[in-house]
XYZ file of N, CA and C in Angstrom:
837
model
N -24.479 -28.704 -15.665
C -23.275 -27.761 -15.178
C -22.566 -28.277 -13.936
N -21.373 -28.440 -13.830
C -20.801 -29.178 -12.794
C -20.807 -28.280 -11.681
N -20.532 -28.714 -10.361
C -20.367 -28.068 -9.101
C -19.238 -27.341 -9.049
N -19.216 -26.043 -8.568
C -18.184 -25.189 -8.553
C -17.177 -25.490 -7.354
N -15.816 -25.877 -7.811
C -14.783 -26.214 -6.809
C -13.891 -25.058 -6.351
N -14.316 -23.751 -6.963
C -13.617 -22.501 -6.522
C -12.201 -22.633 -6.998
N -11.891 -23.471 -7.918
C -10.609 -23.555 -8.517
C -10.602 -23.001 -10.032
N -10.498 -21.535 -10.119
C -10.647 -21.064 -11.331
C -9.599 -21.423 -12.472
N -8.578 -22.019 -12.015
C -7.320 -22.417 -13.048
C -7.998 -23.631 -13.786
N -8.902 -24.366 -13.266
C -9.283 -25.578 -13.788
C -10.711 -25.527 -14.491
N -11.069 -24.218 -14.383
C -12.521 -24.109 -14.967
C -12.518 -23.245 -16.131
N -13.575 -23.260 -17.091
C -13.593 -22.577 -18.175
C -14.703 -21.469 -18.207
N -15.535 -21.867 -17.149
C -16.874 -20.963 -17.020
C -16.527 -19.421 -16.857
N -17.302 -18.600 -17.409
C -17.230 -17.089 -17.286
C -18.084 -16.528 -16.130
N -17.779 -16.929 -14.853
C -18.736 -16.675 -13.811
C -18.358 -15.239 -13.163
N -19.173 -14.875 -12.464
C -18.994 -13.542 -11.652
C -17.703 -13.390 -10.884
N -17.550 -14.587 -10.159
C -16.359 -14.663 -9.307
C -15.069 -14.499 -9.978
N -15.069 -14.976 -11.196
C -13.854 -14.844 -12.191
C -13.836 -13.512 -12.575
N -14.953 -12.906 -12.927
C -14.975 -11.462 -13.523
C -14.471 -10.579 -12.367
N -14.845 -10.748 -11.126
C -14.681 -9.790 -10.159
C -14.164 -10.570 -8.839
N -12.629 -10.523 -8.912
C -12.022 -11.250 -7.970
C -12.259 -10.475 -6.647
N -12.385 -11.327 -5.556
C -12.581 -10.981 -4.143
C -11.541 -10.166 -3.722
N -11.900 -8.964 -3.117
C -10.932 -8.057 -2.393
C -10.773 -8.366 -1.006
N -9.545 -8.550 -0.537
C -9.166 -8.852 0.896
C -9.133 -7.586 1.675
N -9.208 -6.334 1.104
C -8.920 -5.074 1.756
C -9.869 -4.710 2.869
N -9.406 -4.436 4.083
C -10.187 -4.161 5.120
C -10.518 -2.609 5.277
N -11.628 -2.223 5.513
C -12.079 -0.758 5.513
C -11.240 -0.127 6.904
N -10.870 1.017 6.512
C -10.372 1.784 7.639
C -11.227 2.239 8.642
N -10.867 2.466 9.870
C -11.893 2.792 10.992
C -12.582 4.233 10.515
N -13.923 4.394 10.585
C -14.575 5.494 10.150
C -14.052 6.843 10.638
N -13.571 6.683 11.927
C -12.954 8.023 12.605
C -11.588 8.353 12.286
N -10.958 7.629 11.217
C -9.625 7.834 10.767
C -9.432 8.305 9.447
N -8.227 8.885 9.342
C -7.892 9.260 7.917
C -6.400 8.977 7.845
N -5.981 8.102 7.075
C -4.557 7.835 6.955
C -4.029 8.191 5.548
N -3.237 9.163 5.256
C -2.892 9.532 3.893
C -1.877 8.557 3.223
N -0.937 8.147 3.905
C 0.096 7.228 3.205
C 0.554 6.182 4.260
N 0.492 5.010 3.802
C 0.916 3.818 4.663
C 2.318 3.133 4.058
N 3.305 3.164 5.066
C 4.663 2.673 4.450
C 4.847 1.289 5.365
N 5.284 0.261 4.529
C 5.646 -1.101 5.209
C 7.104 -1.239 5.427
N 7.457 -1.720 6.622
C 8.960 -1.707 6.763
C 9.114 -3.352 6.761
N 9.749 -3.897 5.911
C 9.684 -5.347 5.510
C 11.149 -6.118 5.664
N 11.296 -7.292 5.746
C 12.606 -7.957 5.414
C 12.162 -9.492 5.196
N 13.006 -10.223 4.519
C 12.870 -11.583 4.019
C 13.175 -12.541 5.277
N 13.722 -12.073 6.435
C 13.981 -12.728 7.619
C 13.799 -11.762 8.814
N 13.825 -12.478 9.961
C 13.793 -11.656 11.245
C 15.154 -11.268 11.822
N 15.150 -10.480 12.665
C 16.487 -10.046 13.339
C 17.385 -9.161 12.576
N 16.791 -8.332 11.713
C 17.633 -7.540 10.759
C 17.505 -6.108 11.284
N 16.524 -5.751 12.227
C 16.469 -4.459 12.625
C 15.208 -3.588 11.987
N 14.016 -4.394 11.679
C 13.017 -3.596 11.001
C 12.217 -2.646 12.180
N 12.182 -3.074 13.406
C 11.552 -2.318 14.336
C 12.482 -1.043 14.610
N 13.814 -1.128 14.630
C 14.620 0.099 14.852
C 14.448 0.908 13.679
N 14.354 0.301 12.403
C 14.265 1.493 11.218
C 12.907 1.932 11.237
N 11.801 1.243 11.649
C 10.704 1.777 11.813
C 10.430 3.016 12.877
N 11.075 2.767 14.005
C 11.110 3.675 15.034
C 11.861 4.817 14.512
N 13.016 4.641 13.910
C 13.829 5.852 13.532
C 13.066 6.582 12.418
N 12.422 6.047 11.453
C 11.582 6.689 10.380
C 10.565 7.626 10.922
N 9.774 7.005 11.970
C 8.623 7.555 12.501
C 9.088 8.798 13.238
N 10.113 8.743 13.947
C 10.676 9.717 14.887
C 11.077 10.802 13.840
N 11.731 10.530 12.779
C 12.299 11.548 11.819
C 11.263 12.312 11.152
N 10.042 11.579 10.666
C 8.869 12.078 10.069
C 8.230 12.970 11.009
N 8.099 12.433 12.366
C 7.231 13.484 13.169
C 8.054 14.791 13.439
N 9.409 14.612 13.415
C 10.242 15.700 13.817
C 9.996 16.760 12.669
N 9.750 16.239 11.420
C 9.413 17.279 10.151
C 7.990 17.933 10.345
N 7.255 17.552 11.409
C 6.032 18.092 11.426
C 4.861 17.440 11.063
N 5.048 16.185 10.470
C 3.849 15.380 9.997
C 3.366 14.529 11.085
N 1.983 14.377 11.049
C 1.082 13.563 11.919
C 1.609 12.122 11.591
N 2.197 11.356 12.579
C 2.770 10.038 12.309
C 2.230 9.096 13.235
N 2.089 7.927 12.698
C 1.615 6.682 13.582
C 2.593 5.482 13.196
N 2.537 4.573 14.231
C 3.279 3.234 13.882
C 2.217 2.121 14.196
N 1.963 1.357 13.381
C 1.316 -0.041 13.525
C 2.277 -1.161 13.635
N 2.342 -1.741 14.948
C 3.202 -2.863 15.028
C 2.645 -4.116 14.616
N 2.746 -4.531 13.490
C 2.132 -5.630 12.895
C 2.948 -7.037 13.274
N 4.110 -6.855 14.096
C 4.931 -7.875 14.399
C 4.342 -8.504 15.721
N 3.115 -9.176 15.530
C 2.339 -9.828 16.691
C 3.272 -10.455 17.820
N 3.985 -11.396 17.228
C 4.470 -12.367 18.235
C 6.064 -11.780 18.677
N 6.384 -10.677 18.145
C 7.733 -9.950 18.604
C 7.467 -8.514 18.765
N 6.499 -8.029 19.325
C 6.426 -6.533 19.495
C 7.297 -5.863 20.375
N 8.023 -4.901 19.735
C 8.876 -4.034 20.459
C 8.841 -2.626 20.460
N 8.025 -2.195 19.555
C 7.605 -0.826 19.491
C 7.208 -0.032 20.705
N 6.400 -0.474 21.605
C 6.003 0.186 22.864
C 7.309 0.544 23.588
N 8.197 -0.612 23.672
C 9.383 -0.425 24.631
C 10.188 0.690 24.030
N 10.399 0.560 22.681
C 11.392 1.501 22.030
C 10.929 2.967 22.278
N 9.571 3.198 22.317
C 9.065 4.691 22.513
C 8.734 4.989 23.898
N 8.811 3.818 24.817
C 8.640 4.253 26.121
C 7.056 4.419 26.628
N 6.367 3.582 25.813
C 4.962 3.684 26.143
C 4.636 2.395 26.928
N 4.205 2.536 28.178
C 3.885 1.318 28.925
C 2.631 1.279 29.377
N 1.664 2.078 29.053
C 0.208 1.812 29.347
C -0.367 0.909 28.485
N -1.812 0.833 28.569
C -2.647 0.054 27.841
C -3.546 0.683 26.938
N -3.737 0.241 25.864
C -4.760 0.869 24.740
C -6.167 0.868 25.391
N -6.972 1.971 25.256
C -8.302 2.034 25.833
C -9.352 2.027 24.669
N -10.480 1.415 25.221
C -11.581 1.214 24.243
C -12.422 2.476 24.474
N -13.290 2.706 23.304
C -14.166 3.936 23.276
C -15.532 3.510 22.249
N -16.483 4.193 22.266
C -17.477 3.833 21.494
C -17.146 3.658 20.096
N -16.058 4.418 19.637
C -15.668 4.620 18.228
C -14.682 3.426 17.894
N -14.125 2.872 18.944
C -13.072 1.792 18.648
C -11.841 2.053 19.646
N -10.850 1.229 19.301
C -9.499 1.361 20.256
C -8.900 2.528 20.139
N -8.451 3.140 21.351
C -7.596 4.443 21.208
C -6.135 4.138 21.246
N -5.314 4.381 20.356
C -3.794 4.115 20.266
C -3.249 5.015 21.488
N -2.078 4.203 21.682
C -1.293 5.075 22.822
C -0.576 6.175 22.050
N 0.053 7.043 22.590
C 0.619 8.458 22.084
C 1.993 8.688 22.808
N 3.007 8.707 21.939
C 4.346 9.059 22.439
C 4.611 10.531 22.950
N 5.759 10.696 23.492
C 5.924 12.197 24.004
C 5.944 13.284 22.852
N 6.176 12.683 21.737
C 6.184 13.583 20.441
C 4.868 13.699 19.694
N 4.032 12.855 19.937
C 2.789 12.799 19.469
C 2.468 11.616 18.378
N 3.498 10.684 18.364
C 3.375 9.546 17.458
C 2.169 8.630 17.977
N 1.312 8.235 17.243
C 0.215 7.346 17.717
C 0.813 5.832 17.337
N 0.542 5.119 18.383
C 1.207 3.687 18.264
C 0.042 2.572 18.769
N 0.112 1.651 18.027
C -0.800 0.292 18.364
C 0.035 -0.803 18.268
N -0.028 -1.512 19.250
C 0.762 -2.818 19.398
C 0.042 -3.806 20.200
N 0.179 -5.132 20.148
C -0.407 -6.089 20.843
C 0.081 -5.981 22.329
N 1.211 -5.425 22.510
C 1.667 -5.266 23.814
C 1.035 -4.207 24.669
N 0.189 -3.522 23.987
C -0.746 -2.444 24.623
C -2.007 -2.988 25.079
N -2.261 -4.377 24.642
C -3.389 -5.050 24.967
C -3.231 -6.060 25.928
N -2.144 -6.535 26.075
C -1.722 -7.616 27.114
C -1.728 -7.299 28.556
N -2.214 -7.958 29.521
C -1.984 -7.697 30.972
C -0.706 -7.414 31.395
N 0.063 -8.228 30.740
C 1.703 -8.144 31.072
C 2.515 -8.080 29.843
N 3.205 -7.119 29.406
C 4.027 -6.924 28.320
C 4.962 -8.215 28.069
N 5.300 -8.988 28.990
C 6.197 -10.162 28.747
C 5.494 -11.359 28.570
N 4.120 -11.304 28.493
C 3.401 -12.439 28.167
C 3.550 -12.867 26.768
N 3.956 -14.194 26.517
C 3.998 -14.705 24.938
C 2.729 -14.653 24.335
N 2.907 -14.522 23.094
C 1.542 -14.473 22.241
C 1.598 -15.722 21.417
N 0.766 -16.856 22.179
C 0.863 -18.029 21.562
C -0.325 -18.322 20.906
N -0.330 -17.699 19.549
C -1.643 -17.713 18.844
C -1.421 -18.457 17.451
N -2.349 -19.009 16.708
C -2.110 -19.431 15.470
C -2.130 -18.465 14.355
N -1.580 -18.678 13.271
C -1.617 -17.756 12.222
C -2.866 -16.924 11.805
N -4.111 -17.587 11.746
C -5.358 -16.783 11.318
C -5.630 -15.869 12.456
N -5.553 -16.224 13.850
C -5.808 -15.463 14.881
C -4.994 -14.176 14.743
N -3.444 -14.343 14.613
C -2.768 -13.243 14.538
C -2.898 -12.322 13.408
N -3.324 -12.834 12.169
C -3.637 -12.087 10.920
C -4.920 -11.128 11.297
N -6.029 -11.917 12.037
C -7.181 -11.034 12.366
C -6.925 -10.077 13.366
N -5.788 -10.040 14.244
C -5.536 -8.939 14.977
C -4.947 -7.881 14.239
N -4.096 -8.174 13.063
C -3.450 -7.279 12.111
C -4.616 -6.324 11.515
N -5.567 -7.115 11.107
C -6.721 -6.518 10.415
C -7.360 -5.532 11.359
N -7.640 -5.873 12.746
C -8.325 -5.235 13.625
C -7.574 -3.835 13.905
N -6.094 -3.852 13.869
C -5.454 -2.834 14.016
C -5.608 -1.723 13.131
N -6.044 -2.065 11.851
C -6.355 -1.155 10.846
C -7.889 -0.677 10.828
N -8.823 -1.470 11.179
C -10.164 -1.253 11.045
C -10.748 -0.772 12.282
N -10.178 -1.231 13.506
C -11.006 -0.904 14.735
C -10.192 0.163 15.680
N -9.151 0.668 15.213
C -8.208 1.497 15.895
C -8.499 2.931 15.365
N -8.856 3.890 16.265
C -9.328 5.317 15.993
C -7.905 6.150 15.880
N -7.342 5.881 14.496
C -6.153 6.656 14.268
C -6.166 8.092 14.387
N -7.432 8.645 13.995
C -7.601 10.080 13.815
C -7.006 10.407 12.458
N -6.551 11.709 12.322
C -5.808 12.302 11.150
C -4.335 11.959 11.057
N -3.843 11.129 10.190
C -2.433 10.797 10.128
C -1.948 11.071 8.692
N -0.744 11.561 8.620
C -0.083 11.846 7.351
C 0.590 10.552 6.948
N 1.496 10.098 7.982
C 2.281 8.937 7.514
C 2.081 7.700 8.655
N 1.708 6.727 8.089
C 1.600 5.351 9.214
C 2.758 4.497 8.708
N 3.601 4.116 9.733
C 4.659 3.191 9.255
C 4.234 1.814 9.971
N 4.268 0.704 9.179
C 3.805 -0.557 9.705
C 5.072 -1.361 9.835
N 5.321 -1.654 11.065
C 6.473 -2.709 11.468
C 6.069 -4.147 11.024
N 6.376 -4.630 9.840
C 5.938 -5.955 9.222
C 6.450 -7.135 10.125
N 5.686 -8.310 10.302
C 6.312 -9.577 10.714
C 7.346 -9.956 9.696
N 8.370 -10.752 10.224
C 9.435 -11.155 9.158
C 8.883 -12.221 8.287
N 9.541 -12.618 7.243
C 9.330 -13.408 6.257
C 8.402 -13.028 5.298
N 7.756 -14.207 4.670
C 6.844 -13.954 3.489
C 5.708 -14.941 3.771
N 5.410 -15.130 4.961
C 4.258 -16.232 5.176
C 2.813 -15.516 5.426
N 2.077 -16.166 6.350
C 0.598 -15.901 6.381
C 0.250 -14.475 6.728
N 1.103 -14.219 7.913
C 0.854 -12.586 8.498
C 1.352 -11.509 7.527
N 2.596 -11.514 6.938
C 2.923 -10.554 6.040
C 2.003 -10.532 4.881
N 1.366 -11.668 4.237
C 0.511 -11.803 3.312
C -0.813 -10.878 3.739
N -1.170 -11.135 4.910
C -2.561 -10.554 5.282
C -2.207 -8.887 5.218
N -1.193 -8.558 5.740
C -0.918 -7.041 5.750
C -0.819 -6.514 4.269
N -0.159 -7.238 3.352
C -0.174 -6.881 1.967
C -1.430 -6.770 1.478
N -2.318 -7.852 1.777
C -3.723 -7.886 1.114
C -4.737 -6.954 1.744
N -4.586 -6.776 2.908
C -5.592 -6.164 3.825
C -5.522 -4.589 3.987
N -4.208 -4.215 4.093
C -3.974 -2.879 4.257
C -3.414 -2.062 3.052
N -3.705 -0.821 2.542
C -3.531 -0.269 1.253
C -2.015 0.398 1.492
N -1.017 -0.351 1.499
C 0.366 -0.074 1.413
C 0.626 0.988 0.236
N 1.316 2.010 0.508
C 1.667 2.945 -0.651
C 2.969 2.715 -1.229
N 3.934 1.859 -0.339
C 5.170 1.397 -0.591
C 5.786 0.672 0.594
N 6.947 0.095 0.236
C 7.644 -0.569 1.373
C 9.182 -0.049 1.253
N 9.749 -0.284 2.463
C 11.215 -0.100 2.668
C 11.782 -1.477 3.060
N 12.880 -2.079 2.363
C 13.320 -3.349 2.724
C 14.594 -3.242 3.562
N 14.696 -3.878 4.746
C 15.730 -3.850 5.738
C 16.558 -5.032 5.353
N 17.851 -4.834 5.437
C 18.816 -5.952 5.404
C 20.089 -5.709 6.245
N 20.944 -6.679 6.201
C 22.003 -6.657 6.919
C 23.330 -6.970 6.138
N 24.444 -6.753 6.697
C 25.712 -7.035 5.652
C 26.140 -8.482 5.436
N 25.689 -9.345 5.955
C 26.049 -10.689 5.795
C 25.699 -11.260 4.269
N 26.421 -12.321 4.088
C 26.463 -12.841 2.636
C 24.931 -13.096 2.141
N 24.115 -13.655 3.149
C 22.786 -14.024 2.818
C 21.792 -12.988 2.532
N 22.396 -11.584 2.580
C 21.555 -10.580 2.344
C 20.836 -10.462 0.933
N 21.625 -10.938 0.011
C 21.034 -11.148 -1.388
C 19.896 -12.065 -1.213
N 19.729 -13.162 -0.599
C 18.598 -13.957 -0.487
C 17.356 -13.228 0.344
N 17.763 -12.451 1.343
C 16.731 -11.753 2.134
C 16.085 -10.740 1.187
N 16.756 -9.957 0.496
C 16.324 -8.965 -0.246
C 15.639 -9.618 -1.529
N 16.030 -10.733 -2.017
C 15.334 -11.242 -3.147
C 14.036 -11.592 -2.850
N 13.846 -12.297 -1.585
C 12.492 -12.685 -1.093
C 11.463 -11.456 -0.980
N 12.029 -10.477 -0.334
C 11.311 -9.274 -0.204
C 10.650 -8.631 -1.391
N 11.813 -8.402 -2.293
C 11.272 -7.828 -3.598
C 10.467 -8.807 -4.467
N 10.700 -10.066 -4.391
C 9.635 -10.854 -5.087
C 8.363 -10.860 -4.625
N 8.088 -10.891 -3.234
C 6.678 -10.722 -2.742
C 6.074 -9.478 -2.976
N 6.848 -8.293 -2.870
C 6.488 -6.996 -3.348
C 5.865 -6.937 -4.767
N 6.809 -7.378 -5.576
C 6.506 -7.575 -7.150
C 5.113 -8.430 -7.319
N 5.055 -9.453 -6.692
C 3.824 -10.352 -6.770
C 2.443 -9.711 -6.348
N 2.707 -8.740 -5.409
C 1.585 -8.136 -4.574
C 1.419 -6.724 -5.211
N 2.389 -6.324 -6.289
C 2.130 -4.978 -6.878
C 2.270 -3.883 -5.917
N 3.174 -3.915 -4.910
C 3.496 -2.915 -4.039
C 4.739 -2.206 -4.402
N 4.853 -0.766 -4.531
C 5.969 -0.365 -4.884
C 7.109 -0.389 -3.886
N 8.315 -0.430 -4.312
C 9.447 -0.338 -3.471
C 10.222 0.862 -3.511
N 10.092 1.481 -2.278
C 10.751 2.878 -2.091
C 12.375 2.606 -2.159
N 12.783 1.698 -1.608
C 14.356 1.460 -1.389
C 14.660 0.528 -0.316
N 15.900 0.509 0.104
C 16.462 -0.490 1.019
C 17.427 0.374 1.978
N 17.145 -0.382 3.278
C 17.981 0.200 4.227
C 18.911 -0.826 4.797
N 20.252 -0.723 5.066
C 21.069 -1.740 5.504
C 21.400 -1.217 7.170
N 21.128 -2.255 7.989
C 21.341 -2.174 9.327
C 22.547 -2.780 9.797
N 23.422 -2.401 10.865
C 24.490 -3.013 11.396
C 25.548 -3.010 10.388
N 25.699 -1.810 9.587
C 26.536 -1.936 8.337
C 28.009 -1.941 8.912
N 28.439 -1.069 9.988
C 29.823 -1.030 10.543
C 29.663 -0.610 11.762
N 30.860 -0.624 12.492
C 31.040 0.092 13.774
C 32.120 1.253 13.599
N 32.078 2.226 14.326
C 33.072 3.363 14.425
C 34.039 3.170 15.695
N 35.235 3.077 15.378
C 36.151 2.923 16.565
C 36.037 4.408 17.169
N 35.937 4.085 18.639
C 35.857 5.384 19.447
C 37.169 6.103 19.520
N 38.362 5.331 19.153
C 39.553 6.247 19.385
C 40.060 6.970 18.124
N 39.830 6.158 16.930
C 40.461 6.719 15.686
C 39.324 7.170 14.807
N 38.167 6.792 14.880
C 36.907 7.123 13.909
C 36.969 6.102 12.932
N 37.794 5.327 12.853
C 37.903 4.199 11.692
C 36.581 3.317 11.441
N 36.186 3.005 10.317
C 34.820 2.363 10.249
C 35.401 0.623 10.339
N 34.681 -0.005 11.288
C 35.065 -1.522 11.435
C 33.891 -2.309 10.836
N 34.301 -3.035 9.824
C 33.173 -3.956 9.174
C 33.040 -5.233 9.827
N 32.388 -5.403 10.857
C 32.235 -6.450 12.001
C 31.783 -7.610 11.094
N 30.755 -7.464 10.223
C 30.332 -8.636 9.430
C 30.838 -8.762 8.191
N 31.886 -8.020 7.912
C 32.529 -8.245 6.570
C 32.052 -7.036 5.543
N 32.734 -6.851 4.381
C 32.245 -5.838 3.430
C 30.911 -6.067 3.135
N 30.234 -4.751 2.927
C 28.664 -4.923 2.765
C 28.483 -5.309 1.242
N 27.374 -5.988 0.583
C 27.041 -6.242 -0.451
C 25.829 -5.620 -0.923
N 25.383 -4.806 -0.244
C 24.009 -4.190 -0.350
C 24.078 -3.229 -1.630
N 25.124 -2.624 -2.017
C 25.091 -1.856 -3.341
C 24.853 -2.873 -4.458
N 25.587 -3.980 -4.480
C 25.505 -4.941 -5.588
C 23.889 -5.559 -5.743
N 23.368 -5.936 -4.454
C 21.933 -6.331 -4.572
C 21.029 -5.261 -4.998
N 21.122 -3.946 -4.397
C 20.273 -2.996 -4.917
C 20.289 -2.785 -6.339
N 21.536 -2.940 -7.105
C 21.777 -2.626 -8.319
C 20.979 -3.741 -9.125
N 21.208 -5.024 -8.648
C 20.372 -6.167 -9.126
C 18.920 -5.892 -9.505
N 18.288 -5.376 -8.382
C 17.022 -5.255 -8.505
C 16.602 -3.721 -8.887
N 17.417 -2.913 -9.072
C 17.287 -1.577 -9.336
C 16.430 -0.914 -8.554
N 16.776 -0.845 -7.213
C 16.244 -0.314 -6.093
C 17.180 0.554 -5.425
N 16.801 1.606 -4.769
C 17.542 2.608 -4.292
C 18.023 2.293 -2.759
N 19.437 2.435 -2.482
C 19.814 2.269 -1.086
C 19.757 3.586 -0.541
N 18.809 3.541 0.644
C 18.370 4.726 1.221
C 19.104 5.117 2.530
N 20.148 4.242 2.915
C 20.848 4.621 4.161
C 21.534 3.188 4.786
N 22.580 3.461 5.489
C 23.310 2.504 6.097
C 23.519 2.896 7.569
N 22.948 2.002 8.413
C 22.909 2.300 9.919
C 24.094 1.631 10.559
N 25.014 2.279 11.228
C 26.003 1.665 12.023
C 25.566 0.992 13.291
N 26.529 0.117 13.856
C 26.302 -0.427 15.226
C 26.580 0.695 16.162
N 25.570 1.180 16.868
C 25.829 2.279 17.713
C 25.148 2.164 18.994
N 26.233 1.904 20.067
C 25.743 1.639 21.401
C 24.776 2.503 21.912
N 25.049 3.758 21.624
C 24.206 4.911 22.249
C 22.782 4.773 21.648
N 22.590 4.460 20.388
C 21.245 4.422 19.827
C 20.527 3.107 20.391
N 21.259 2.111 20.564
C 20.873 0.846 21.280
C 20.278 1.233 22.660
N 21.079 2.108 23.558
C 20.712 2.190 24.877
C 19.544 3.242 24.859
N 19.498 4.085 23.906
C 18.125 4.970 23.925
C 17.027 4.167 23.586
N 16.987 3.220 22.790
C 15.962 2.449 22.477
C 15.461 1.625 23.806
N 16.527 1.004 24.310
C 16.232 0.354 25.710
C 15.602 1.179 26.739
N 15.940 2.437 26.630
C 15.334 3.415 27.720
C 13.986 3.865 27.210
N 13.573 3.569 25.932
C 12.305 3.972 25.540
C 12.606 5.507 24.987
N 13.525 5.957 24.567
C 13.749 7.264 24.148
C 14.221 7.277 22.798
N 13.829 6.549 21.874
C 14.253 6.671 20.528
C 14.010 8.009 19.933
N 12.960 8.652 20.178
C 12.662 9.961 19.757
C 13.777 11.102 19.996
N 14.604 10.922 21.144
C 15.386 11.747 21.427
C 16.818 11.303 21.197
N 17.065 10.197 20.435
C 18.290 9.693 20.184
C 19.066 10.433 19.120
N 20.374 10.507 19.257
C 21.160 10.966 18.293
C 21.467 9.965 17.406
N 22.223 10.380 16.289
C 22.688 9.346 15.291
C 21.582 8.852 14.341
N 20.524 9.568 14.157
C 19.554 9.111 13.341
C 19.563 9.836 11.823
N 20.641 10.614 11.666
C 20.589 11.235 10.387
C 21.017 10.556 9.288
N 21.516 9.264 9.510
C 21.899 8.226 8.423
C 20.636 7.867 7.860
N 19.368 8.156 8.198
C 18.252 7.789 7.464
C 17.382 9.085 7.086
N 18.158 10.089 7.026
C 17.608 11.379 6.376
C 17.079 11.121 5.152
N 17.998 10.449 4.193
C 17.611 10.212 2.702
C 16.367 9.385 2.777
N 16.217 8.407 3.515
C 15.016 7.442 3.497
C 13.864 8.187 3.876
N 13.858 9.223 4.906
C 12.629 10.017 5.190
C 12.277 10.802 3.894
N 13.241 11.361 3.293
C 12.984 12.291 2.102
C 12.373 11.509 0.961
N 12.963 10.220 0.862
C 12.271 9.194 -0.190
C 10.875 8.983 0.075
N 10.467 8.706 1.327
C 9.122 8.437 1.553
C 8.400 9.558 1.318
N 8.696 10.971 1.823
C 7.789 12.135 1.535
C 7.848 12.309 -0.051
N 9.027 12.203 -0.647
C 9.028 12.392 -2.192
C 8.232 11.334 -2.865
N 8.166 10.078 -2.449
C 7.277 8.976 -3.030
C 5.985 9.400 -3.005
N 5.689 10.096 -1.605
C 4.207 10.303 -1.447
C 3.782 11.458 -2.242
N 4.497 12.527 -2.424
C 4.197 13.660 -3.225
C 4.114 13.162 -4.721
N 5.025 12.390 -5.212
C 4.966 12.061 -6.587
C 3.814 11.172 -6.839
N 3.440 10.219 -5.619
C 2.172 9.481 -6.080
C 0.869 10.115 -5.955
């Protein structure tokens, strides 16, 4: 019998490893109970995943659900700033205690572990992936109804780690109006399908601006193509977020929970809750 090369594609042996593929799932912290986990993803960076994550978490908490946000974008963490949490996470015998926002949303981000929030995270992929796993297995989340995971951009090592290590119940894809939106959504949809993760729907950010004088919609980046793209993949468009200076200012002040103008994602929140109830 030849030595095992761990390449099952070139081997005809019916061994135990082939029969029982290795699971990469990480165990949840024993002091935690998370009912539903929703990933916020995109095929590229800069389209507003963190904004959508913050809005969905705020709206879900507003409905009375126990809500949490895991900031898995390790090299570009923006969730603590958006929610105005500027302290540091604390340790306990049971694990890491997450920060908590003014409305009770629990948050874990690498910025809550750094001595200075502006310090760059210059780590290689395996280290970053390990931190994401720790956020799931070593943070004492407590009793959570909905956890939103602000995913790192793209389809590389760290997003793959999240897909394999954390039991996602569904994802929401974030896109923008530019022509390359089709490519962005294609990548995210393909990865979700390959990993057998349900797609709840898509949200388009920066869809338009509203003229403060006449109220007319101005399509800064051109007419949206999101309807066509969603139709192509048979996924639901859950909302379109306008370019809103007031919303941006609220995020900069750390007051996203108090921001107006989040009703555009009301359908997205209903879809998350509906998908959970149906699941």
